[in-house]
């Protein structure tokens, strides 16, 4: 509620500025994002679409900024259940980031996580394949103790628990989670929500393992 109130206040302050004013554009994006995170996704969508169109028209060379605007729009589409449309955008952003920045860059890793999250709804096997590729890239680029590494491991394990097609996939994910439970405990402590989530995911994997013949 606070973020939404601030978003409206900021937009009202700058709405009278020229369309290409960077501060006005930032206020427009902030309003769209605030609406989305406060559950008013249908209202956020046209604002985020307008923000992207404005970025592409006024600042076509700012590729990174445009990518973020596209990500905002894709996430909003996903929230609305329009996963196919969100996937088209997320695949393109991820492809461009890999080409421009490389697989181990932090921005590419964030985009891989976002794409995998959407794929988990549409194609669990593809999500597993992408996360299996992203994990070593993340480990090389950011190390074993980085938050993004924890996110890749956790997401990989969650998707496997939901969509595994073989016992071997579950065994692989379970071994990975067990390894990272130790690391997360050392970094964040056993009572941290992320540690607890890893423990719950581990239990889900053990349960999933029982669905496959030994």
CSV table of C-alpha atoms in Angstrom, one decimal:
chain,number,residue,atom,x,y,z
A,1,UNK,CA,0.0,0.0,0.0
A,2,UNK,CA,2.8,2.4,0.8
A,3,UNK,CA,4.6,1.7,-2.5
A,4,UNK,CA,1.4,2.3,-4.4
A,5,UNK,CA,0.7,5.6,-2.6
A,6,UNK,CA,4.3,6.7,-3.4
A,7,UNK,CA,3.9,5.5,-7.0
A,8,UNK,CA,0.8,7.6,-7.5
A,9,UNK,CA,2.3,10.6,-5.7
A,10,UNK,CA,5.4,10.5,-7.9
A,11,UNK,CA,3.4,10.1,-11.1
A,12,UNK,CA,1.1,13.1,-10.2
A,13,UNK,CA,4.2,15.2,-9.6
A,14,UNK,CA,5.8,14.5,-12.9
A,15,UNK,CA,2.9,13.8,-15.3
A,16,UNK,CA,3.0,17.3,-16.6
A,17,UNK,CA,6.6,17.0,-17.8
A,18,UNK,CA,7.5,16.4,-21.4
A,19,UNK,CA,6.9,12.8,-22.5
A,20,UNK,CA,10.7,12.2,-23.0
A,21,UNK,CA,11.6,13.5,-19.6
A,22,UNK,CA,13.6,10.7,-17.9
A,23,UNK,CA,12.2,11.4,-14.5
A,24,UNK,CA,8.6,11.3,-15.8
A,25,UNK,CA,9.4,8.0,-17.5
A,26,UNK,CA,10.8,6.6,-14.3
A,27,UNK,CA,7.7,7.7,-12.4
A,28,UNK,CA,5.5,5.9,-15.0
A,29,UNK,CA,7.5,2.7,-14.6
A,30,UNK,CA,7.4,3.0,-10.8
A,31,UNK,CA,3.6,3.4,-10.9
A,32,UNK,CA,3.2,0.3,-13.1
A,33,UNK,CA,5.4,-1.8,-10.9
A,34,UNK,CA,3.7,-0.6,-7.7
A,35,UNK,CA,0.3,-1.5,-9.2
A,36,UNK,CA,1.6,-5.0,-10.1
A,37,UNK,CA,3.1,-5.8,-6.7
A,38,UNK,CA,0.0,-4.6,-5.0
A,39,UNK,CA,-2.2,-7.1,-6.9
A,40,UNK,CA,-3.7,-4.6,-9.4
A,41,UNK,CA,-2.1,-6.4,-12.4
A,42,UNK,CA,-4.7,-5.6,-15.0
A,43,UNK,CA,-4.3,-1.9,-14.3
A,44,UNK,CA,-0.5,-2.2,-14.4
A,45,UNK,CA,-0.4,-3.9,-17.8
A,46,UNK,CA,-1.3,-0.9,-20.0
A,47,UNK,CA,1.1,1.3,-18.0
A,48,UNK,CA,4.0,-1.0,-18.5
A,49,UNK,CA,3.2,-1.4,-22.2
A,50,UNK,CA,3.2,2.4,-22.5
A,51,UNK,CA,6.5,2.6,-20.6
A,52,UNK,CA,8.2,0.0,-22.9
A,53,UNK,CA,6.9,1.8,-26.0
A,54,UNK,CA,8.2,5.1,-24.7
A,55,UNK,CA,11.6,3.7,-23.9
A,56,UNK,CA,11.9,2.1,-27.4
A,57,UNK,CA,10.9,5.4,-29.0
A,58,UNK,CA,12.9,7.9,-27.0
A,59,UNK,CA,15.9,5.9,-25.9
A,60,UNK,CA,16.4,3.1,-28.5
A,61,UNK,CA,20.2,2.8,-27.7
A,62,UNK,CA,19.7,2.1,-24.0
A,63,UNK,CA,19.4,-1.6,-24.5
A,64,UNK,CA,19.7,-2.5,-20.8
A,65,UNK,CA,16.9,-0.1,-19.8
A,66,UNK,CA,14.7,-1.5,-22.6
A,67,UNK,CA,15.4,-5.0,-21.4
A,68,UNK,CA,14.2,-4.1,-17.9
A,69,UNK,CA,11.1,-2.6,-19.3
A,70,UNK,CA,10.5,-5.7,-21.3
A,71,UNK,CA,11.0,-7.8,-18.2
A,72,UNK,CA,8.5,-5.7,-16.2
A,73,UNK,CA,6.0,-6.3,-19.0
A,74,UNK,CA,6.7,-10.1,-19.2
A,75,UNK,CA,6.3,-10.5,-15.5
A,76,UNK,CA,3.0,-8.7,-15.6
A,77,UNK,CA,1.8,-10.9,-18.4
A,78,UNK,CA,2.8,-14.0,-16.4
A,79,UNK,CA,0.9,-12.7,-13.4
A,80,UNK,CA,-2.2,-12.5,-15.6
A,81,UNK,CA,-1.8,-16.1,-16.8
A,82,UNK,CA,-0.6,-15.1,-20.3
A,83,UNK,CA,2.5,-17.3,-20.0
A,84,UNK,CA,3.0,-17.9,-23.7
A,85,UNK,CA,3.3,-14.2,-24.4
A,86,UNK,CA,5.6,-13.7,-21.4
A,87,UNK,CA,7.8,-16.6,-22.6
A,88,UNK,CA,8.3,-15.0,-26.0
A,89,UNK,CA,9.6,-11.8,-24.4
A,90,UNK,CA,11.7,-13.5,-21.8
A,91,UNK,CA,13.4,-15.8,-24.3
A,92,UNK,CA,14.3,-12.8,-26.5
A,93,UNK,CA,15.7,-10.8,-23.5
A,94,UNK,CA,17.7,-13.8,-22.3
A,95,UNK,CA,19.1,-14.4,-25.8
A,96,UNK,CA,20.2,-10.8,-26.2
A,97,UNK,CA,21.9,-10.8,-22.8
A,98,UNK,CA,23.8,-14.0,-23.5
A,99,UNK,CA,25.1,-12.5,-26.7
A,100,UNK,CA,26.0,-9.2,-25.3
A,101,UNK,CA,27.2,-10.0,-21.7
A,102,UNK,CA,28.0,-13.7,-21.7
A,103,UNK,CA,26.5,-16.6,-19.7
A,104,UNK,CA,28.2,-15.8,-16.4
A,105,UNK,CA,27.2,-12.2,-16.1
A,106,UNK,CA,24.8,-11.3,-13.2
A,107,UNK,CA,22.2,-9.8,-15.5
A,108,UNK,CA,22.1,-12.9,-17.7
A,109,UNK,CA,21.7,-15.1,-14.7
A,110,UNK,CA,18.8,-13.0,-13.4
A,111,UNK,CA,17.1,-13.4,-16.8
A,112,UNK,CA,17.8,-17.1,-16.8
A,113,UNK,CA,16.0,-17.4,-13.4
A,114,UNK,CA,13.1,-15.3,-14.7
A,115,UNK,CA,12.8,-17.4,-17.9
A,116,UNK,CA,13.0,-20.7,-15.9
A,117,UNK,CA,10.3,-19.5,-13.5
A,118,UNK,CA,8.0,-19.0,-16.5
A,119,UNK,CA,9.0,-22.2,-18.1
A,120,UNK,CA,8.1,-24.1,-14.9
A,121,UNK,CA,4.5,-23.3,-15.7
A,122,UNK,CA,4.6,-24.3,-19.3
A,123,UNK,CA,7.4,-26.8,-19.9
A,124,UNK,CA,9.0,-28.3,-16.8
A,125,UNK,CA,11.5,-30.4,-18.8
A,126,UNK,CA,12.8,-27.3,-20.6
A,127,UNK,CA,13.1,-25.4,-17.3
A,128,UNK,CA,15.1,-28.2,-15.8
A,129,UNK,CA,17.5,-28.2,-18.8
A,130,UNK,CA,18.0,-24.4,-18.6
A,131,UNK,CA,18.6,-24.5,-14.8
A,132,UNK,CA,21.0,-27.4,-15.2
A,133,UNK,CA,23.0,-25.2,-17.6
A,134,UNK,CA,22.6,-22.0,-15.6
A,135,UNK,CA,24.0,-23.5,-12.3
A,136,UNK,CA,27.6,-24.0,-13.4
A,137,UNK,CA,27.5,-20.5,-15.1
A,138,UNK,CA,26.3,-19.0,-11.8
A,139,UNK,CA,28.9,-20.9,-9.8
A,140,UNK,CA,31.7,-19.7,-12.1
A,141,UNK,CA,30.5,-16.1,-12.3
A,142,UNK,CA,29.3,-15.5,-8.7
A,143,UNK,CA,30.5,-18.4,-6.5
A,144,UNK,CA,28.8,-21.0,-4.4
A,145,UNK,CA,27.7,-18.6,-1.7
A,146,UNK,CA,25.9,-16.0,-3.7
A,147,UNK,CA,22.2,-15.5,-3.3
A,148,UNK,CA,21.6,-16.1,-7.1
A,149,UNK,CA,23.3,-19.4,-6.8
A,150,UNK,CA,21.0,-20.4,-4.0
A,151,UNK,CA,18.0,-19.2,-6.1
A,152,UNK,CA,19.1,-21.4,-9.1
A,153,UNK,CA,19.6,-24.4,-6.9
A,154,UNK,CA,16.3,-23.9,-5.1
A,155,UNK,CA,14.3,-23.4,-8.3
A,156,UNK,CA,16.0,-26.3,-10.0
A,157,UNK,CA,15.0,-28.6,-7.1
A,158,UNK,CA,11.5,-27.3,-6.9
A,159,UNK,CA,10.9,-27.8,-10.6
A,160,UNK,CA,12.4,-31.3,-10.4
A,161,UNK,CA,10.1,-32.1,-7.5
A,162,UNK,CA,7.1,-31.1,-9.7
A,163,UNK,CA,8.1,-32.2,-13.2
A,164,UNK,CA,10.8,-34.9,-13.0
A,165,UNK,CA,10.4,-37.6,-15.6
A,166,UNK,CA,13.0,-40.0,-14.2
A,167,UNK,CA,14.4,-41.2,-10.8
A,168,UNK,CA,17.8,-40.0,-11.8
A,169,UNK,CA,16.7,-36.4,-12.0
A,170,UNK,CA,15.2,-36.5,-8.5
A,171,UNK,CA,18.4,-38.2,-7.1
A,172,UNK,CA,20.5,-35.5,-8.8
A,173,UNK,CA,18.4,-32.6,-7.4
A,174,UNK,CA,18.3,-34.2,-3.9
A,175,UNK,CA,22.1,-34.5,-3.8
A,176,UNK,CA,22.4,-30.9,-4.9
A,177,UNK,CA,20.0,-29.6,-2.3
A,178,UNK,CA,21.7,-31.6,0.5
A,179,UNK,CA,25.0,-30.0,-0.4
A,180,UNK,CA,23.5,-26.5,-0.5
A,181,UNK,CA,21.6,-26.9,2.8
A,182,UNK,CA,25.0,-27.1,4.4
A,183,UNK,CA,26.3,-24.0,2.6
A,184,UNK,CA,23.1,-22.0,3.2
A,185,UNK,CA,23.1,-22.9,6.9
A,186,UNK,CA,26.7,-21.6,7.1
A,187,UNK,CA,25.9,-18.3,5.3
A,188,UNK,CA,22.4,-17.5,6.5
A,189,UNK,CA,21.7,-19.8,9.5
A,190,UNK,CA,19.4,-22.7,10.0
A,191,UNK,CA,16.4,-20.5,10.9
A,192,UNK,CA,16.6,-18.3,7.8
A,193,UNK,CA,13.5,-18.6,5.5
A,194,UNK,CA,15.7,-19.7,2.6
A,195,UNK,CA,17.2,-22.5,4.6
A,196,UNK,CA,13.7,-23.6,5.7
A,197,UNK,CA,12.6,-23.6,2.1
A,198,UNK,CA,15.5,-25.8,1.1
A,199,UNK,CA,14.5,-28.3,3.9
A,200,UNK,CA,10.9,-28.3,2.6
A,201,UNK,CA,12.1,-28.8,-1.0
A,202,UNK,CA,14.3,-31.7,0.2
A,203,UNK,CA,11.3,-33.4,1.8
A,204,UNK,CA,9.3,-32.9,-1.5
A,205,UNK,CA,12.1,-34.5,-3.4
A,206,UNK,CA,12.2,-37.5,-1.1
A,207,UNK,CA,8.4,-37.8,-1.5
A,208,UNK,CA,8.8,-37.5,-5.3
A,209,UNK,CA,11.4,-40.2,-5.3
A,210,UNK,CA,8.9,-42.7,-3.9
A,211,UNK,CA,6.8,-42.3,-7.1
A,212,UNK,CA,9.6,-43.9,-9.2
A,213,UNK,CA,10.5,-47.6,-8.9
A,214,UNK,CA,13.9,-48.2,-7.2
